[in-house]
XYZ file of N, CA and C in Angstrom:
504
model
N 65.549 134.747 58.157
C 66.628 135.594 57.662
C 67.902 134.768 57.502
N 68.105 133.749 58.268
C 69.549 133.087 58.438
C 69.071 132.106 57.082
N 68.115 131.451 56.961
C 68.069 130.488 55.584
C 68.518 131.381 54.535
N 67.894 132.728 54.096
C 67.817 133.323 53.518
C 69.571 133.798 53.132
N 70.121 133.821 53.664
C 71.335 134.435 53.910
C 72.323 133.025 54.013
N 71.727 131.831 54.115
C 72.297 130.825 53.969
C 72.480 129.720 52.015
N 71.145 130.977 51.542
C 71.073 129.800 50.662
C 71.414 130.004 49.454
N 71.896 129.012 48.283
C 73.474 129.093 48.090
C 73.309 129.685 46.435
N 72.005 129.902 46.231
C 71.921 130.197 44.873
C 71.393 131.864 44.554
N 72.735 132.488 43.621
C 72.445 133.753 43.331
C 71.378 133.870 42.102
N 69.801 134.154 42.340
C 69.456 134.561 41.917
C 68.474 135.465 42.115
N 67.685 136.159 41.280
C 67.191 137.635 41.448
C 66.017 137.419 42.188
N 65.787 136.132 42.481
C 64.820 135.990 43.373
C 65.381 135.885 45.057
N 66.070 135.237 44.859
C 67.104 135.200 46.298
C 67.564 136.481 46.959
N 67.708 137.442 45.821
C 68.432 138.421 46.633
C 67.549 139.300 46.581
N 66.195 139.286 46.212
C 65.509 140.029 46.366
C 64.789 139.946 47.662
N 64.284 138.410 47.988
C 63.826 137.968 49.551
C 64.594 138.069 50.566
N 66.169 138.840 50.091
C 66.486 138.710 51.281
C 66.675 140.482 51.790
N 66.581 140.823 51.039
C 66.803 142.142 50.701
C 65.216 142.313 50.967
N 64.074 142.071 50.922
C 62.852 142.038 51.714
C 62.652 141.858 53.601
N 63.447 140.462 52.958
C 63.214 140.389 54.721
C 63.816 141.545 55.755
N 65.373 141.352 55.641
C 65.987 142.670 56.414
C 65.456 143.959 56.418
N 65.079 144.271 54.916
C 64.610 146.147 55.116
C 63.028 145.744 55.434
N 62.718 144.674 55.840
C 60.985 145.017 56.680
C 61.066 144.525 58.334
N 62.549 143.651 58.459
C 62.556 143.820 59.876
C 63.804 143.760 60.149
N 63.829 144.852 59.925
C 65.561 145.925 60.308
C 65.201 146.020 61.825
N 63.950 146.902 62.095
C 64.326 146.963 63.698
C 64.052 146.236 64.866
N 63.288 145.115 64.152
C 63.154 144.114 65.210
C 64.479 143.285 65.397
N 65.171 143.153 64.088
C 66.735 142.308 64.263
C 67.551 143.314 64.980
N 67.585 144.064 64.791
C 68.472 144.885 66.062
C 68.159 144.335 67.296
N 66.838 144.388 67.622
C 66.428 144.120 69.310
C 66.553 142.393 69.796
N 66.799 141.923 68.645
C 67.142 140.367 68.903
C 68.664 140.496 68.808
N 69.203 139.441 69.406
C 70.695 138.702 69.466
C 70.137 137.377 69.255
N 69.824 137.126 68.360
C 69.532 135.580 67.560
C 71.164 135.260 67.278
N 71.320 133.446 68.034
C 72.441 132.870 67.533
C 72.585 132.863 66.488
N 73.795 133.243 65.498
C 74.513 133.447 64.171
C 73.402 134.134 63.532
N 73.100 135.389 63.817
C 72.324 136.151 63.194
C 73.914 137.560 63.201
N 74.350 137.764 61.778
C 75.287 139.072 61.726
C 75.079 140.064 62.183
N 75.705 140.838 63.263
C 75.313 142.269 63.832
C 74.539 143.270 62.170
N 74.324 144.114 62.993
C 73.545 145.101 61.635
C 74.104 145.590 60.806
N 75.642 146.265 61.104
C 76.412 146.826 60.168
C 76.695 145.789 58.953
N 77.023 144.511 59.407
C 77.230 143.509 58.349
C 76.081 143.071 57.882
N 74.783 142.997 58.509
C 73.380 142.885 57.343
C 73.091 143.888 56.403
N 73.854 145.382 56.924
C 73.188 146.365 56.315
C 74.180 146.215 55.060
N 75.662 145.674 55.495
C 76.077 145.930 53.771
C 76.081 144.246 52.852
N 75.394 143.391 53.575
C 74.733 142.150 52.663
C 73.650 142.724 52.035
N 72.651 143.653 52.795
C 71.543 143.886 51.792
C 72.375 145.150 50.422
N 73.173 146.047 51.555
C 73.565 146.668 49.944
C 74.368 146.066 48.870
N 75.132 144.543 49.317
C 75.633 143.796 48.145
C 74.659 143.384 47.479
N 73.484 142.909 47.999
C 72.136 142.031 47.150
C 71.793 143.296 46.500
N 71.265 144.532 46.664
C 71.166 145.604 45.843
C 72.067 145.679 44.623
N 73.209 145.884 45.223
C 73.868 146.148 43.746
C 74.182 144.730 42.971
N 74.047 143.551 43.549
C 73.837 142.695 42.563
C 72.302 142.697 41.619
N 71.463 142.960 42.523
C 69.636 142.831 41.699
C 70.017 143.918 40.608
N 70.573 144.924 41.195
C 70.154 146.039 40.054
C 70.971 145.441 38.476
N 72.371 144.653 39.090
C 73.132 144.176 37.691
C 72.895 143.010 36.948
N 71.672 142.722 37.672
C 70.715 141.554 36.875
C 69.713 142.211 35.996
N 69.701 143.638 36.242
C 68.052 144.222 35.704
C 68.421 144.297 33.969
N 67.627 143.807 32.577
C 67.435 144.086 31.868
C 67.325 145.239 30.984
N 67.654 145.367 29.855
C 67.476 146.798 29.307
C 65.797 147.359 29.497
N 65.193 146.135 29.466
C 63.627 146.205 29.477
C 63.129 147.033 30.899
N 64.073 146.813 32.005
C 63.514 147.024 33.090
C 63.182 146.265 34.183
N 63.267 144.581 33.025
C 62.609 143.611 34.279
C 63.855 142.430 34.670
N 63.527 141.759 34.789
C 64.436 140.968 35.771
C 64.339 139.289 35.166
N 65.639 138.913 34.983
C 65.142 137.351 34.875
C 65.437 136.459 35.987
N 65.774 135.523 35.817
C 66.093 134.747 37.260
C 67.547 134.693 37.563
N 68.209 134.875 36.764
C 70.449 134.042 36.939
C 71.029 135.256 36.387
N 70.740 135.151 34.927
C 71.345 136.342 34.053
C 71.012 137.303 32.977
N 71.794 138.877 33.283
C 70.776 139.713 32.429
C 71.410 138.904 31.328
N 70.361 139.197 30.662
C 70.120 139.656 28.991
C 69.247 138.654 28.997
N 68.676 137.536 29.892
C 67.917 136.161 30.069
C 66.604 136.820 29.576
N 65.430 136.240 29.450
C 64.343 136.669 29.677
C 63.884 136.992 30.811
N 63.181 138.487 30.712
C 62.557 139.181 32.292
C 61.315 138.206 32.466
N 61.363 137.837 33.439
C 60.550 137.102 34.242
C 59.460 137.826 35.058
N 58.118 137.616 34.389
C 57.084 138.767 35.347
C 57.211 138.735 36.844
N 57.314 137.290 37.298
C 56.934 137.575 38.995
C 58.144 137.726 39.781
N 59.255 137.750 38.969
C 60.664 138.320 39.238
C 60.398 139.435 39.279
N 60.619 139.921 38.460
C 60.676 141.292 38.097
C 59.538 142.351 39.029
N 58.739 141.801 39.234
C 57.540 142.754 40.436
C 58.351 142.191 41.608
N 58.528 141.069 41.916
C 59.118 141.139 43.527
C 60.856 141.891 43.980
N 61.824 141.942 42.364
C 62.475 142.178 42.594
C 62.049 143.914 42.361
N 61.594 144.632 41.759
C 61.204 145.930 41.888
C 60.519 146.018 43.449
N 59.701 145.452 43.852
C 59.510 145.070 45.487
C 60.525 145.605 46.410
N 61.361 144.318 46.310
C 62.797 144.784 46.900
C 63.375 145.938 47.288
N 63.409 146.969 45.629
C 64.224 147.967 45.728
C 63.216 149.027 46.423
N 61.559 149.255 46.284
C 61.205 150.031 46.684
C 60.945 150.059 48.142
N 61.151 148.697 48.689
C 61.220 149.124 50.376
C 62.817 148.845 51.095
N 63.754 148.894 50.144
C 65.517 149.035 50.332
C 65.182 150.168 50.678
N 64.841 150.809 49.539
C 64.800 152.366 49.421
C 63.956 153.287 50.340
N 62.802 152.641 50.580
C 61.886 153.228 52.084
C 62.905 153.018 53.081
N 63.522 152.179 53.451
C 64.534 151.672 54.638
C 65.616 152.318 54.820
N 66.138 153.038 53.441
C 67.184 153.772 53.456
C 68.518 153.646 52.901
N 68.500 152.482 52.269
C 69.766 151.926 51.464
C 69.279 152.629 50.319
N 70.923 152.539 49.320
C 71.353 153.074 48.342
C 70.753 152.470 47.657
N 69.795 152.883 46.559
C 68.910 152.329 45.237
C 69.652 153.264 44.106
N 69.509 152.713 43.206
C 69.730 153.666 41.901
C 68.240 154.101 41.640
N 68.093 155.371 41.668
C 66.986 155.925 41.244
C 66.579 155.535 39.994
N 67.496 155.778 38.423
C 67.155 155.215 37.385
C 67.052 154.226 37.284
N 67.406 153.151 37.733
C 67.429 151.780 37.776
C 65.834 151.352 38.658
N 65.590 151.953 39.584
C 64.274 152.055 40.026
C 62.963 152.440 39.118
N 63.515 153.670 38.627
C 62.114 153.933 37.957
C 62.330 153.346 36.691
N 63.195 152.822 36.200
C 63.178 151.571 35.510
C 62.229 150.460 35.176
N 62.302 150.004 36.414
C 61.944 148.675 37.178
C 60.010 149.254 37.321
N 60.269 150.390 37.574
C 58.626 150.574 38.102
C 57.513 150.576 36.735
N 58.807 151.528 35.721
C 57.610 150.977 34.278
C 57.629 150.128 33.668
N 58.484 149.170 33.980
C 58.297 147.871 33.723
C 56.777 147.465 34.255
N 56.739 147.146 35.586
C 55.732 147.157 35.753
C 54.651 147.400 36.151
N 54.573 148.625 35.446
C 53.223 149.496 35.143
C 53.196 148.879 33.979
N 53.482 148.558 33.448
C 53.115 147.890 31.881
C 53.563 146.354 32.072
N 53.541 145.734 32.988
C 53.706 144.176 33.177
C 52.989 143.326 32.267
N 51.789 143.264 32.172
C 50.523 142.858 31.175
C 51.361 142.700 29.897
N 51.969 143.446 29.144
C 53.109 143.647 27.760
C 54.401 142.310 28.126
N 54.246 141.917 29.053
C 55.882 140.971 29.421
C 54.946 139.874 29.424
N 53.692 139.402 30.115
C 53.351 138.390 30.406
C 52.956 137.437 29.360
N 53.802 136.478 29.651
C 53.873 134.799 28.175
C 51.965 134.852 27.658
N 51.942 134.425 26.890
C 50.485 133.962 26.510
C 50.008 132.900 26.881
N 50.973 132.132 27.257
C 50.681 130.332 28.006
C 50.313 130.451 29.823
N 50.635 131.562 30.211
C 50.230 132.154 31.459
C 48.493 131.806 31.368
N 48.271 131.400 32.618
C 46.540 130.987 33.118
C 46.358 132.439 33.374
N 44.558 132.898 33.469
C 44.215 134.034 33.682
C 44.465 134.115 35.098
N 44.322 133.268 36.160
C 44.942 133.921 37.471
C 46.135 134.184 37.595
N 47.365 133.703 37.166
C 48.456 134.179 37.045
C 48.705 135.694 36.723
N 47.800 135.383 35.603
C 48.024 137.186 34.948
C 47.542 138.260 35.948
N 46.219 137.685 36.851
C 45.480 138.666 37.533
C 46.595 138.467 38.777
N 47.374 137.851 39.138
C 47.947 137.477 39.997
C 49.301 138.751 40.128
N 50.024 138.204 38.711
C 50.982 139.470 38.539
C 50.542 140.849 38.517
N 49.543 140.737 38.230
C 48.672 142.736 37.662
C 48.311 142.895 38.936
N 48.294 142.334 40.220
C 47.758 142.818 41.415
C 48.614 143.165 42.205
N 49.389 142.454 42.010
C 51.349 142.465 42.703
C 51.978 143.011 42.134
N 51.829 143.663 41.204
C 52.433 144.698 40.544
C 51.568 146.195 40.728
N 50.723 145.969 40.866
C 49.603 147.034 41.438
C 50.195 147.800 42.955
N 50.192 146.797 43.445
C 50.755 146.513 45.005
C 51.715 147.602 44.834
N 52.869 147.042 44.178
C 54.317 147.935 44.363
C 54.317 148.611 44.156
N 53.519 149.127 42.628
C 53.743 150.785 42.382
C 53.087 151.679 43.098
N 51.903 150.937 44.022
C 51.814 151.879 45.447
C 52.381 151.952 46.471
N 53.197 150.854 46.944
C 53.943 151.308 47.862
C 55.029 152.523 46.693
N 55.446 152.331 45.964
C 56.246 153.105 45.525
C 55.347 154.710 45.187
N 54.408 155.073 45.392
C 53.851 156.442 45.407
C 53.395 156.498 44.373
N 53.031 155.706 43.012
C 52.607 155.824 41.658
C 51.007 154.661 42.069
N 50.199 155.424 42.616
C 49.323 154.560 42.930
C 48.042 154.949 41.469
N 47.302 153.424 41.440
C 46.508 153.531 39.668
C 45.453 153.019 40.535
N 44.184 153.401 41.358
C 43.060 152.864 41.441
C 42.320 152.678 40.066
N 42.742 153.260 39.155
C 41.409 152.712 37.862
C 41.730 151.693 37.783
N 43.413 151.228 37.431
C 43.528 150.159 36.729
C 43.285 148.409 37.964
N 43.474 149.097 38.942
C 43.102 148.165 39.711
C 41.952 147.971 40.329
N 41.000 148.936 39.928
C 39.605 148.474 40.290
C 38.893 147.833 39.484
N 39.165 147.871 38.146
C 39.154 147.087 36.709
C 39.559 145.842 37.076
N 40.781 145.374 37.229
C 41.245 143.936 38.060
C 39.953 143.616 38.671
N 39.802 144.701 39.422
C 39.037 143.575 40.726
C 37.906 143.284 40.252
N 37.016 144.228 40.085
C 35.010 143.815 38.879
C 35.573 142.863 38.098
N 36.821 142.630 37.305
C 36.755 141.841 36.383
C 37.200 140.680 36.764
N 37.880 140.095 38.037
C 38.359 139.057 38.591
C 37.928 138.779 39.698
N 37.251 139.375 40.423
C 36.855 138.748 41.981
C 36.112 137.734 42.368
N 35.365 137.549 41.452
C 34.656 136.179 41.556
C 35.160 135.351 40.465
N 35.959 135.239 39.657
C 36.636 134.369 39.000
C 38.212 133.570 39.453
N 39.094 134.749 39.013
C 40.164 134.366 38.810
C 41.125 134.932 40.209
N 40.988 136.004 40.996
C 41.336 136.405 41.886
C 41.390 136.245 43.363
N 42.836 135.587 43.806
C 42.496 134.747 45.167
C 42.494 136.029 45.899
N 42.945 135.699 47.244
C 42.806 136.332 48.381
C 43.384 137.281 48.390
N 44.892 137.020 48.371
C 46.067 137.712 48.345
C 45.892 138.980 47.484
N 45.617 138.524 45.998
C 45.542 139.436 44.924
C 44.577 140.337 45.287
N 43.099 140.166 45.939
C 42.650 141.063 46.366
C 42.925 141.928 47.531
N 43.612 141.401 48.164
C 44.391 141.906 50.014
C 45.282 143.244 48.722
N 46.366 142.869 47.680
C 46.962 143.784 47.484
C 46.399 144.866 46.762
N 45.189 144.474 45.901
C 44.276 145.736 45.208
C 43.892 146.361 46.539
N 43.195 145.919 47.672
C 42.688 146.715 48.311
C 43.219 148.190 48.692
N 44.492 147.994 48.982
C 45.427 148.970 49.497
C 45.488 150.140 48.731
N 45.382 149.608 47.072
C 45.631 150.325 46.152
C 44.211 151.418 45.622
């Protein structure tokens, strides 16, 4: 959390990991007094500055690039930073709802963003991690991710990608 909060470049990936880390261990950092770790009130409004910065990175598209909007949305941005907002938002910080469900049909339709120079695990890579989120976010698609999996599990689909279909 302290690298995270140490490191010096604003982008939508940065503030999305950090804005991960805190809202998944909010209550274990309470129960620590880690040297130069910020009491909670001041983590809780770093993660809501990284919020309202991610969201003013988000694209008309929905997705996310890396530095600046209007950049190109970046697929594995754009799923981790939709990531972000949907467990801010389990945690209890201020999300923009539209700006969320934004972000979520983005990627539900990720496959439409992804370059053509992308390798097929990449692609199965993003479509699984994007699978992932829109179930934690309550829009859960077993068809489309059981399709992933018959069609990638013995090819193109590592571990991970299957750890996150499973759930789904």
């Amino acid at each position: 959390v302290l690298y995270l909060y140490d490191y010096p470049y604003d982008s939508a990936d940065g503030a999305a990991s950090r804005i991960m880390a805190v809202a998944a261990l909010r209550d274990v950092l309470d129960a620590f007094d880690a040297a130069g770790l910020p009491d909670a009130d001041q983590l809780n409004r770093f993660v809501q500055d990284d919020i309202t910065s991610l969201q003013a990175l988000q694209n008309d598209d929905g997705g996310f690039p890396w530095w600046q909007r209007g950049r190109e949305s970046i697929p594995w941005v754009s799923v981790q930073a939709t990531h972000a907002l949907v467990l801010a938002k389990a945690n209890g910080y201020v999300v923009d709802q539209f700006r969320l469900d934004v972000a979520l049909d983005h990627i539900a339709n990720i496959e439409d963003f992804i370059p053509q120079d992308y390798s097929q695990e990449t692609n199965d890579a993003v479509s699984a991690y994007a699978l992932y989120v829109r179930n934690l976010a309550g829009d859960a698609d077993p068809t489309k991710a059981l399709a992933l999996y018959e069609r990638g599990a013995e090819t193109t689909l590592q571990l991970d990608s299957i750890a996150q279909l499973w759930t789904v």
